[in-house]
Coordinates of C-alpha atoms in Angstrom, one line a residue:
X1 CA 43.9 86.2 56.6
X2 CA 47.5 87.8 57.4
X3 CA 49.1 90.0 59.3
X4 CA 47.1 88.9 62.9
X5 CA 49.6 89.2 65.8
X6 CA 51.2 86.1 66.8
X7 CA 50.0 84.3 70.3
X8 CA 51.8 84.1 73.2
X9 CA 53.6 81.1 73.8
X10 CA 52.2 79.1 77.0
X11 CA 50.3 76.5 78.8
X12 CA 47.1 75.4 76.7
X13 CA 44.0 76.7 78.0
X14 CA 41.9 73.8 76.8
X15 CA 41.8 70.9 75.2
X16 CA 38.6 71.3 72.0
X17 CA 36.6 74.5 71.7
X18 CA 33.8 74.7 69.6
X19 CA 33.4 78.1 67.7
X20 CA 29.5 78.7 67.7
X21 CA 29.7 81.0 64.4
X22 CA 29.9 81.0 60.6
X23 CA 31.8 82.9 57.9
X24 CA 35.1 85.2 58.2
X25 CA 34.9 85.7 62.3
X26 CA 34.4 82.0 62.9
X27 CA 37.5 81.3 60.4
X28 CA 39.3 84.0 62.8
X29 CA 38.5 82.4 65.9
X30 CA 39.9 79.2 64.1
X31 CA 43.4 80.8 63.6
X32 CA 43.7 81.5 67.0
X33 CA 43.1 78.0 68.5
X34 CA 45.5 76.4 65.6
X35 CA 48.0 78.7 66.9
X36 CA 47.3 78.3 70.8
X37 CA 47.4 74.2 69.8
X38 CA 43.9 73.9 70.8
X39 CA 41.2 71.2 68.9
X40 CA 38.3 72.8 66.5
X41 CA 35.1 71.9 66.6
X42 CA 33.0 74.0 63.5
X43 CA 29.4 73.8 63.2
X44 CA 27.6 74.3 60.3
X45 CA 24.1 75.0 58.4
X46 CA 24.0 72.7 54.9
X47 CA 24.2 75.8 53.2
X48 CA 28.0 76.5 54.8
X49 CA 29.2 73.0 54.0
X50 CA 31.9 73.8 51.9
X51 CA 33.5 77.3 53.8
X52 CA 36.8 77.7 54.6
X53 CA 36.4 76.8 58.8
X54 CA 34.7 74.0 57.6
X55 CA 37.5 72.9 55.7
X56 CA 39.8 73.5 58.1
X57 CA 38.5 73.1 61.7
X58 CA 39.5 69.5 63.1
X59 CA 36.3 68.3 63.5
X60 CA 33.1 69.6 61.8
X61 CA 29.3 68.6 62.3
X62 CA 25.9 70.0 60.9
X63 CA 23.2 71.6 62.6
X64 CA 19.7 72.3 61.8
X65 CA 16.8 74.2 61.6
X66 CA 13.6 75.7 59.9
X67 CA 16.4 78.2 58.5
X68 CA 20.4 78.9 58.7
X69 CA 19.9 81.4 61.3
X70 CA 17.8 79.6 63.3
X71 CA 19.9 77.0 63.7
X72 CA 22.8 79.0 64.6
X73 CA 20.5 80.3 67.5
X74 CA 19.4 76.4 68.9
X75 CA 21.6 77.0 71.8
X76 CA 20.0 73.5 73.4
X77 CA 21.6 71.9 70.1
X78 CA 25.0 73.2 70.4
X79 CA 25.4 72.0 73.9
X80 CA 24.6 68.9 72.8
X81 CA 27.1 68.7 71.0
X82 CA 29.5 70.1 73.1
X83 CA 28.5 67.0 75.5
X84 CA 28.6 64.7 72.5
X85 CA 32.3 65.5 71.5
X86 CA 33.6 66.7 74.7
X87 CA 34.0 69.8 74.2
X88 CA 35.1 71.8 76.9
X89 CA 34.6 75.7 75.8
X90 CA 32.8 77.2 73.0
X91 CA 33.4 80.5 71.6
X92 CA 30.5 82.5 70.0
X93 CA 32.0 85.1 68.2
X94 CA 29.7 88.0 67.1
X95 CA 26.3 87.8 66.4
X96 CA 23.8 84.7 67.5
X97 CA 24.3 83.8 71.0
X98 CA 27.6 85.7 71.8
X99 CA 25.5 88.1 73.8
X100 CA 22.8 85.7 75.0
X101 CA 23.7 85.6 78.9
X102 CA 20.6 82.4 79.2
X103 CA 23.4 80.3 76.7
X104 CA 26.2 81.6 78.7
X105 CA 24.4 80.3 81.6
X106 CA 23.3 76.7 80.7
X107 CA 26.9 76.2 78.9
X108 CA 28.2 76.8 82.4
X109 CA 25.7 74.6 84.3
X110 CA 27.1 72.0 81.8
X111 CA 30.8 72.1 82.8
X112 CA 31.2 74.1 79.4
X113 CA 33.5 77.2 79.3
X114 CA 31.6 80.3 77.7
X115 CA 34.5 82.5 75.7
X116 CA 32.9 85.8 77.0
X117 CA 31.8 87.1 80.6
X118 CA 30.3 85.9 82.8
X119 CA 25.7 85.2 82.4
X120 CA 25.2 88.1 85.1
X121 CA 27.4 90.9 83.6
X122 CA 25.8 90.0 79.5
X123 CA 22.6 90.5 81.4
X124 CA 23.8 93.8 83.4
X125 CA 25.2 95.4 80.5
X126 CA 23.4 93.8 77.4
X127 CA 20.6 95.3 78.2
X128 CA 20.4 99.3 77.2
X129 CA 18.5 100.3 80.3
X130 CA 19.7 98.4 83.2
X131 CA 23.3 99.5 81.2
X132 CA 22.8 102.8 81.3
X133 CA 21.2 103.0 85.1
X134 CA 24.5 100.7 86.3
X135 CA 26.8 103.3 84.5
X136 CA 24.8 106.5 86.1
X137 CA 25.1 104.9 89.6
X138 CA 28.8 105.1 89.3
X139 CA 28.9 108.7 88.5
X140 CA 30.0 108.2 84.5
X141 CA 28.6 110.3 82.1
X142 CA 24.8 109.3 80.1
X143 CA 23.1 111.1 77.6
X144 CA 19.9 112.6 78.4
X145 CA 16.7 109.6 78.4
X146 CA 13.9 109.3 79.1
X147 CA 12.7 105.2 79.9
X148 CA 9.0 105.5 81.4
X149 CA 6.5 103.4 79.9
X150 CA 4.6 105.0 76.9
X151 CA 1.5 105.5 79.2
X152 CA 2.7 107.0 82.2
X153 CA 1.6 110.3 82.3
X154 CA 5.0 112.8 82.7
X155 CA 5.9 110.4 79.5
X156 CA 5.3 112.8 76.7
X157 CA 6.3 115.9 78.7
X158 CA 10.0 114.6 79.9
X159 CA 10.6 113.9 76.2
X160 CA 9.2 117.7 75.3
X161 CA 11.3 119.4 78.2
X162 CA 14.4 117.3 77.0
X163 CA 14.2 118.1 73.3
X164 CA 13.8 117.0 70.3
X165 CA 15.3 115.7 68.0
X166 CA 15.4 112.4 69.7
X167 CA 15.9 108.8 68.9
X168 CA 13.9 105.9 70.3
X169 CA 16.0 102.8 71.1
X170 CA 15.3 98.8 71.4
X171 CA 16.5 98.3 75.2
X172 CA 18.0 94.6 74.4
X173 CA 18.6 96.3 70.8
X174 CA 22.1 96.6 68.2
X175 CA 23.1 97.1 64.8
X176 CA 20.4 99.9 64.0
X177 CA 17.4 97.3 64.0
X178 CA 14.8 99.0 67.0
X179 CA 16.2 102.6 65.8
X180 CA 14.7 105.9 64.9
X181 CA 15.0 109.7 64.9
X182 CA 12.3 111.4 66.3
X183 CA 12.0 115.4 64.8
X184 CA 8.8 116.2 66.2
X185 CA 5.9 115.1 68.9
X186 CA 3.6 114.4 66.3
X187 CA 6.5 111.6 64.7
X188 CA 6.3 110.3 68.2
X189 CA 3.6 107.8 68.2
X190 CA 4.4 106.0 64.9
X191 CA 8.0 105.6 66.0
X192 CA 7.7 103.8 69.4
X193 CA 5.5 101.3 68.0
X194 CA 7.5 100.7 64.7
X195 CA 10.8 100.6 67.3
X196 CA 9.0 98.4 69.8
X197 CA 7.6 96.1 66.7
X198 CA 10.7 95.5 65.5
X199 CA 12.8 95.0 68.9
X200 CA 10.0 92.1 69.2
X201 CA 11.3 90.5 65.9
X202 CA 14.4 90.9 66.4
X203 CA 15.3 90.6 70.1
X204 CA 12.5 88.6 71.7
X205 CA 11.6 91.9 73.7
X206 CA 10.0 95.0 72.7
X207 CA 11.1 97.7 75.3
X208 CA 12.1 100.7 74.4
X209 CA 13.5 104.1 75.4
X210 CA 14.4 107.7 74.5
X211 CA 17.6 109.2 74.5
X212 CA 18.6 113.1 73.2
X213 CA 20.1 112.7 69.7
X214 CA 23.1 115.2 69.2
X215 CA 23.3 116.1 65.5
X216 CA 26.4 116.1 65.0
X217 CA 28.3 113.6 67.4
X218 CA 30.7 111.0 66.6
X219 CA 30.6 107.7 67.6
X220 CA 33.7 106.3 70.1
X221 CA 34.6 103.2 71.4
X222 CA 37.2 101.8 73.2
X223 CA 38.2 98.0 73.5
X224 CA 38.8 97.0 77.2
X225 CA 40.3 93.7 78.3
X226 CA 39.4 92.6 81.9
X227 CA 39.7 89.3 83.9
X228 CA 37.0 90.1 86.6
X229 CA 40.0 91.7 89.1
X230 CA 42.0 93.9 86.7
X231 CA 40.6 95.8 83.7
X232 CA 43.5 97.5 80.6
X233 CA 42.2 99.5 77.5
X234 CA 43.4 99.5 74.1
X235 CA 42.7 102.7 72.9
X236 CA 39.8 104.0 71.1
X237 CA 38.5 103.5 67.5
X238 CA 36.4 105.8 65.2
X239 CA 33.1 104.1 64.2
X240 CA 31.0 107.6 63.0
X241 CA 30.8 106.5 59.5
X242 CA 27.6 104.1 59.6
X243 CA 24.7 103.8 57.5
X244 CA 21.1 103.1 59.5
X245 CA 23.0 103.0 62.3
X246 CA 25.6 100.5 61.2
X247 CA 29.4 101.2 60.5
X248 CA 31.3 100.8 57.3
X249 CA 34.4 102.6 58.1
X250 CA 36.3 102.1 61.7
X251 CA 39.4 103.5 62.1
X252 CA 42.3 103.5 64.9
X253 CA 42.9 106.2 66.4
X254 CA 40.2 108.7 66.1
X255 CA 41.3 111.5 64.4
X256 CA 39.1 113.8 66.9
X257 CA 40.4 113.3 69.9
X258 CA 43.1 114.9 71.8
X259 CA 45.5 113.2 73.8
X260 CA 44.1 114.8 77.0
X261 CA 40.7 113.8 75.8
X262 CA 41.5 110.0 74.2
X263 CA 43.3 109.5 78.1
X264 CA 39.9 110.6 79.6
X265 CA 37.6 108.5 77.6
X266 CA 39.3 105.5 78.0
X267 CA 39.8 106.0 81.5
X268 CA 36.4 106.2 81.6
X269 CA 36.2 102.9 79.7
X270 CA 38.2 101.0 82.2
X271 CA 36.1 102.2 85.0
X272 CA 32.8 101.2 83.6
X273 CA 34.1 98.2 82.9
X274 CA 35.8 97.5 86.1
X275 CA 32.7 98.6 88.0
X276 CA 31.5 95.6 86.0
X277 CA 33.8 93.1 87.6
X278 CA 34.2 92.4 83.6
X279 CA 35.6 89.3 82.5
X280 CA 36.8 89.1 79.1
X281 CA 37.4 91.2 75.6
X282 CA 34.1 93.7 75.3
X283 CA 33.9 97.3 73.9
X284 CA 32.5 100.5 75.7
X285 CA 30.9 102.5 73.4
X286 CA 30.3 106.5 73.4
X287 CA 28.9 109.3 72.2
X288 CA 31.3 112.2 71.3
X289 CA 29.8 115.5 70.9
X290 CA 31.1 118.6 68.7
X291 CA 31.6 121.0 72.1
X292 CA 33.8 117.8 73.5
X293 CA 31.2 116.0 75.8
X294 CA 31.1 112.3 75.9
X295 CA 28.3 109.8 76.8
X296 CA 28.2 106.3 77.7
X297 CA 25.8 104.9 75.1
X298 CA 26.2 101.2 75.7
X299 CA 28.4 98.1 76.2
X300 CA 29.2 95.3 73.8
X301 CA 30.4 92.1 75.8
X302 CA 31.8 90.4 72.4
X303 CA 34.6 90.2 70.5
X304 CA 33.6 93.3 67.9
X305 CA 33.7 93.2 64.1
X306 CA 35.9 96.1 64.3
X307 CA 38.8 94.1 66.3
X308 CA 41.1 93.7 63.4
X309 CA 42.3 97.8 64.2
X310 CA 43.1 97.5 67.3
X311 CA 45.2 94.6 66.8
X312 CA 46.9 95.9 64.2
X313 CA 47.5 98.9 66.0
X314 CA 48.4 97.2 69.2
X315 CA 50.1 93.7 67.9
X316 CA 48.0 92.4 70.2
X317 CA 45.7 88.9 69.5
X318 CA 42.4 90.1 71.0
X319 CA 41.2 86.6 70.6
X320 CA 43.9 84.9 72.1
X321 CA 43.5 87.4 75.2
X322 CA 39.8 86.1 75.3
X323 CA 40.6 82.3 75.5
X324 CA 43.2 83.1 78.4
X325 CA 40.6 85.0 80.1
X326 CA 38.0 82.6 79.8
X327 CA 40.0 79.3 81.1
X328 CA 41.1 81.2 84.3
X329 CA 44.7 83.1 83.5
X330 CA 44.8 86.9 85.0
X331 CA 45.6 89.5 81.9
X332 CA 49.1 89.1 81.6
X333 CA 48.6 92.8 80.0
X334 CA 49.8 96.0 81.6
X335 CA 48.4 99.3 80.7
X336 CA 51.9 100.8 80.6
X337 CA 52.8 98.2 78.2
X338 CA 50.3 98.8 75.8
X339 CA 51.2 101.4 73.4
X340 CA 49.7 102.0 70.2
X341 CA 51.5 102.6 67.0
X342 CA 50.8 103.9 63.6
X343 CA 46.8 104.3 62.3
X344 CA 44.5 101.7 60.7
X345 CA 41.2 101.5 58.9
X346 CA 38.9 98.9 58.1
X347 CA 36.5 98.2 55.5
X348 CA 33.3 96.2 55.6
X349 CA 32.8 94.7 52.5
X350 CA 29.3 93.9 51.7
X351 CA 26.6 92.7 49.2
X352 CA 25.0 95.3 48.2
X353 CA 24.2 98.2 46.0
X354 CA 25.6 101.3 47.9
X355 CA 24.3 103.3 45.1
X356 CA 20.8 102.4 45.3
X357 CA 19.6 103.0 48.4
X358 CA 22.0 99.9 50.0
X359 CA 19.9 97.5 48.4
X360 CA 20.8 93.6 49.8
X361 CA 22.5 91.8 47.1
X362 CA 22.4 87.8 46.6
X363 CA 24.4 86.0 43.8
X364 CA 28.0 83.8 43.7
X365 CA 30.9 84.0 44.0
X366 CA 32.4 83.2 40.6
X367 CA 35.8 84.8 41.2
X368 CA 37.7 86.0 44.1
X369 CA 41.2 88.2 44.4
X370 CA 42.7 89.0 47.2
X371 CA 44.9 92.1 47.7
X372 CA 47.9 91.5 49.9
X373 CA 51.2 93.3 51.3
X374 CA 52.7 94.5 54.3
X375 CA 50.2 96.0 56.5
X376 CA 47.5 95.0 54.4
X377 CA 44.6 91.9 56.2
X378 CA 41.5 90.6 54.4
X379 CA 39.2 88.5 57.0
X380 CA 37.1 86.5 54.9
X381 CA 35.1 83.1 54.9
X382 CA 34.4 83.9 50.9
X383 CA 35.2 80.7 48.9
X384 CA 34.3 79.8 44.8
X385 CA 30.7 79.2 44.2
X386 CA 29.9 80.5 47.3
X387 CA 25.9 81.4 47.2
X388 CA 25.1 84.4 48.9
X389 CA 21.9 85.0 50.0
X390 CA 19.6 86.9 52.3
X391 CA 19.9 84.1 55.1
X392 CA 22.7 85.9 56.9
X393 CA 24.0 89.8 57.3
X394 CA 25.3 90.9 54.2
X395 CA 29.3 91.2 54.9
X396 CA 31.0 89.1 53.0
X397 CA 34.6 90.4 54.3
X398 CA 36.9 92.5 56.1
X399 CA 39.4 95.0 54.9
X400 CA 41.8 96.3 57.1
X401 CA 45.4 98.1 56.5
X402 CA 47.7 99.4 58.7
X403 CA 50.3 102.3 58.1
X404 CA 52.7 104.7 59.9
X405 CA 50.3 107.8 59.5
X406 CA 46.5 108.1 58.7
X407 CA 46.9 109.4 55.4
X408 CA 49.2 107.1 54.4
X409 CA 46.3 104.2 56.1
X410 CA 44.1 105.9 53.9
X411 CA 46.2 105.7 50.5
X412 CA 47.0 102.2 51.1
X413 CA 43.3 101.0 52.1
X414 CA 42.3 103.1 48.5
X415 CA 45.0 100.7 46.7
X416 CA 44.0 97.6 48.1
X417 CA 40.6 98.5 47.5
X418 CA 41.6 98.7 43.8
X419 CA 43.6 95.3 43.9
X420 CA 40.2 93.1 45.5
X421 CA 38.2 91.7 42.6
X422 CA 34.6 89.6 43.2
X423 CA 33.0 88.9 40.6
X424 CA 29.0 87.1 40.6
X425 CA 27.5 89.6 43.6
X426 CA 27.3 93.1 43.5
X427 CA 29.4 95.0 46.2
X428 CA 29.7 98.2 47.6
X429 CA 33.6 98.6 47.2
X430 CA 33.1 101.8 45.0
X431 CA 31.3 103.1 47.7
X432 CA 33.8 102.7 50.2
X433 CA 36.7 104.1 47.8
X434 CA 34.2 107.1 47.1
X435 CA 34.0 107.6 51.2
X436 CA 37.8 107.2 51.4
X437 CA 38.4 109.5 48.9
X438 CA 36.5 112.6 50.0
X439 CA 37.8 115.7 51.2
X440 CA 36.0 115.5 54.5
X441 CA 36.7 112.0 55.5
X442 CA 40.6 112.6 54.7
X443 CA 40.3 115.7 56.1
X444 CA 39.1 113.6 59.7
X445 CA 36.0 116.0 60.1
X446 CA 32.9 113.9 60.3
X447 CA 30.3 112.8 62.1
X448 CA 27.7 109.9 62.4
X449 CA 25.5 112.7 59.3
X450 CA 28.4 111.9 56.9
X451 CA 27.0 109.5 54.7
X452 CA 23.6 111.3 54.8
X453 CA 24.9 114.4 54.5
X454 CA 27.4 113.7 51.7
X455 CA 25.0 111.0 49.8
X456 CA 25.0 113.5 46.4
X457 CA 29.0 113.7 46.5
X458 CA 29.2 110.1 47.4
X459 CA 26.3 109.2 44.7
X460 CA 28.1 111.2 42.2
X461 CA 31.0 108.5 41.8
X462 CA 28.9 105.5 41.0
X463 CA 31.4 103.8 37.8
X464 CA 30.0 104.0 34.3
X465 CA 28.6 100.7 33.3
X466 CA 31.3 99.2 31.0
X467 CA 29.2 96.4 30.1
X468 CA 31.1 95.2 26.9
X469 CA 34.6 96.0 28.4
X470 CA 33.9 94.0 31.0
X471 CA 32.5 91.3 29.3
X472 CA 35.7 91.1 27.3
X473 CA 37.7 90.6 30.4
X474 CA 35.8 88.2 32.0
X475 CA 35.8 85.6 29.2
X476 CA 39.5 85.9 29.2
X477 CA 39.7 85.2 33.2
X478 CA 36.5 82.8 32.9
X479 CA 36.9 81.1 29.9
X480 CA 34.4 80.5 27.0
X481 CA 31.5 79.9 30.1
X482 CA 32.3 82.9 31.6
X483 CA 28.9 84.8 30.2
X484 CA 26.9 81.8 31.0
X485 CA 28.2 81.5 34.9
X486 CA 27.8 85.3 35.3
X487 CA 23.9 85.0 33.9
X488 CA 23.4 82.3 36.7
X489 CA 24.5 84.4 39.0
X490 CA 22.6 87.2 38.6
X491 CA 20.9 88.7 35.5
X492 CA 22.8 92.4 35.6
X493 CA 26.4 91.3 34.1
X494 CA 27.6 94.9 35.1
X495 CA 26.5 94.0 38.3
X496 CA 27.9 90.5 38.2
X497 CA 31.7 92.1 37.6
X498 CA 31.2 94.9 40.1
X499 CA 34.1 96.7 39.7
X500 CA 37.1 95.4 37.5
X501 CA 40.8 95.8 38.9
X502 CA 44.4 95.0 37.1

């Protein structure tokens, strides 16, 4: 992991923080309390006993549970452990119990420091409803909703007089999972109870609500920084390339804003989130229509997998900031200070085939090659022999670049793209060199459709299978075992080499 801004220099916040997390974010969170001279504590499942944080952290110690994620989630366990090692903050990271304001609660009735805001404002804005009605109350902009229970009887005829299309959405809901477009009345029924089914599974609570869905709309957010008196923003990023509702592609700045509109939206940001009384690093998302209207659509109160942009644009150590925030310190930030240079553009690399329908992909990781440079970052808890499997969310890194102008962002994420090699699990690089490389995405005019609407184009670039080729070059990186390592890890040897890169 290079090119992260350096820390300031300064008192140390605390003493030992335990980072409540696996995989490339918890090995980010790592750098920054090596370089802020603070103790690591990493937890971790079996399964991650031999990853990088664990490797690294100071001090290490296994949890369990009937599964990997589930013993990621045993708040009750982690605290003990806090108490056991004494440990005096923990940071959560993304994911698990970074948003869990009950955790961030009992942490604090133990003496222990949440990383994040405060239990009352991951409850207030957490949750999509009570969200949304803070943010109307204060006179910023909402979409068009509609939250009356199923049975009430104006239910059906709100949602007719507003409109369709519409989508229905899991109230304590993220990354796609509670989500669907509604076309029609008669798609109606099916959809709240496949949303509300699935907001159950995954959330623990199966409310749900309507809200207009603008065809073609992009999808804006803006990273605010706040220490519960004073509240500075770090400029948007573009997040409209997503697949079921998850991104692939971020990018910083958006290339469809103005700078009279980029001013306004983050404004808008800062005032939401000072309304708040906000306390830490969180991101204000929005909906960005094609006529130039913008709604508040929601508030993430976590450090964002999309971070790495903003830094880069803003040499700024979002993490760091977050540590500061949470041990006390007032933002030693000033808006006028903050000035963003140059564009950047991140990556998600995952496991899986982008080319059939985004099927999850398991396997190993038999060989790993980073790309490097000036400008160029790779966040990634990969390691050799690493199994992947469907236990956790299929990212298995982070690729971010940074360049003077977005077309030169663009050529240099398309070369580094070519220079990353991982070989054992099938990947959807391709995929995101095929996005990268259209005319519409260089071009900056898209919307959250694109992949849909582009699929055939996008489709259309899926590599030849060079089977023997790459058989060839594998034994001569591999050695005589390579075939045999490659049929462990997963019978498709085309799929095994992914793509091959000098």
């Amino acid at each position: 992991m290079n090119n992260v801004p350096p820390v300031q220099s300064g008192q140390q916040p605390f003493k030992k923080v335990l980072i409540a997390n696996r995989g490339e974010i918890a090995l980010r969170v790592l750098r920054a309390l090596q370089q802020l001279n603070i103790a690591s504590v990493a937890i971790y499942h079996h399964s991650d006993q031999h990853s990088p944080v664990v490797q690294q952290a100071d001090e290490t110690i296994e949890i369990v549970g009937d599964s990997p994620s589930a013993a990621h989630l045993d708040g009750q366990q982690i605290i003990e452990i806090c108490q056991q090692l004494n440990v005096e903050a923990v940071h959560p990271c993304y994911g698990f119990l970074s948003e869990n304001a009950e955790f961030a609660r009992t942490l604090e009735q133990a003496g222990i420091t949440f990383i994040g805001p405060k239990a009352d404002i991951i409850e207030l804005m957490g949750d999509k409803i009570t969200s949304r009605d803070f943010v109307a109350r204060h006179g910023f902009p909402v979409p068009p909703s509609v939250n009356l229970e199923p049975d009430h009887p104006d239910f059906i005829r709100r949602i007719v007089a507003m409109g369709f299309p519409v989508v229905v959405k899991a109230s304590a809901g993220g990354g796609g999972k509670g989500m669907s477009i509604v076309h029609s009345q008669n798609e109606l029924e099916d959809a709240l109870r496949i949303a509300a089914s699935e907001a159950e599974k995954y959330f623990g609570d199966k409310r749900v609500y309507i809200e207009k869905y603008f065809t073609s709309a992009r999808h804006i957010e803006v990273q605010v920084l706040g220490d519960g008196q004073s509240v500075v923003h770090l400029g948007e990023r573009e997040c409209s390339v997503q697949r079921r509702f998850q991104k692939v592609i971020e990018e910083a700045p958006s290339p469809a804003l103005t700078p009279d509109k980029r001013q306004e939206i983050c404004n808008t940001a800062k005032g939401i989130a000072r309304s708040a009384g906000y306390n830490s690093a969180g991101t204000v998302e929005f909906l960005y229509t094609s006529e130039g209207d913008y709604f508040f659509l929601e508030m993430n109160t976590r450090i964002q997998v999309e971070h790495p942009v903003t830094e880069m644009t803003f040499n700024v150590d979002l993490v760091a900031e977050q540590i500061h925030i949470a041990a006390g310190k007032p933002l030693s930030l000033k808006q006028e200070a903050l000035v963003s240079s140059g564009h950047a553009i991140e990556c998600r690399i995952c496991a899986e085939d982008a080319f059939n329908d985004f099927m999850p992909a398991t396997g190993k990781v038999l060989f790993l090659k980073e790309p490097g440079g000036q400008g160029v970052r790779f966040d990634s808890g990969l390691y050799l022999n690493q199994a992947i499997t469907s236990a956790f969310d299929p990212m298995l890194a982070k690729l971010i670049v940074h360049a003077p102008t977005r077309q030169e962002a663009i050529e240099k994420m398309r070369h580094a793209l070519e220079e990353l090699v991982i070989l054992g699990v099938k990947h959807n690089i391709d995929y995101l060199d095929a996005i990268l490389g259209h005319q519409q995405f260089s071009d900056g005019h898209f919307d959250t459709g694109f992949i849909k609407q582009y699929a055939s184009d996008l489709s259309a670039t899926q590599p030849e299978n060079l089977q023997e080729l790459h058989a060839i070059l594998a034994t001569a990186l591999l050695g005589e075992r390579s075939n045999r390592l490659l049929a462990e890890a997963t019978p498709d040897l085309h799929a095994a080499i992914g793509r091959w890169r000098n």
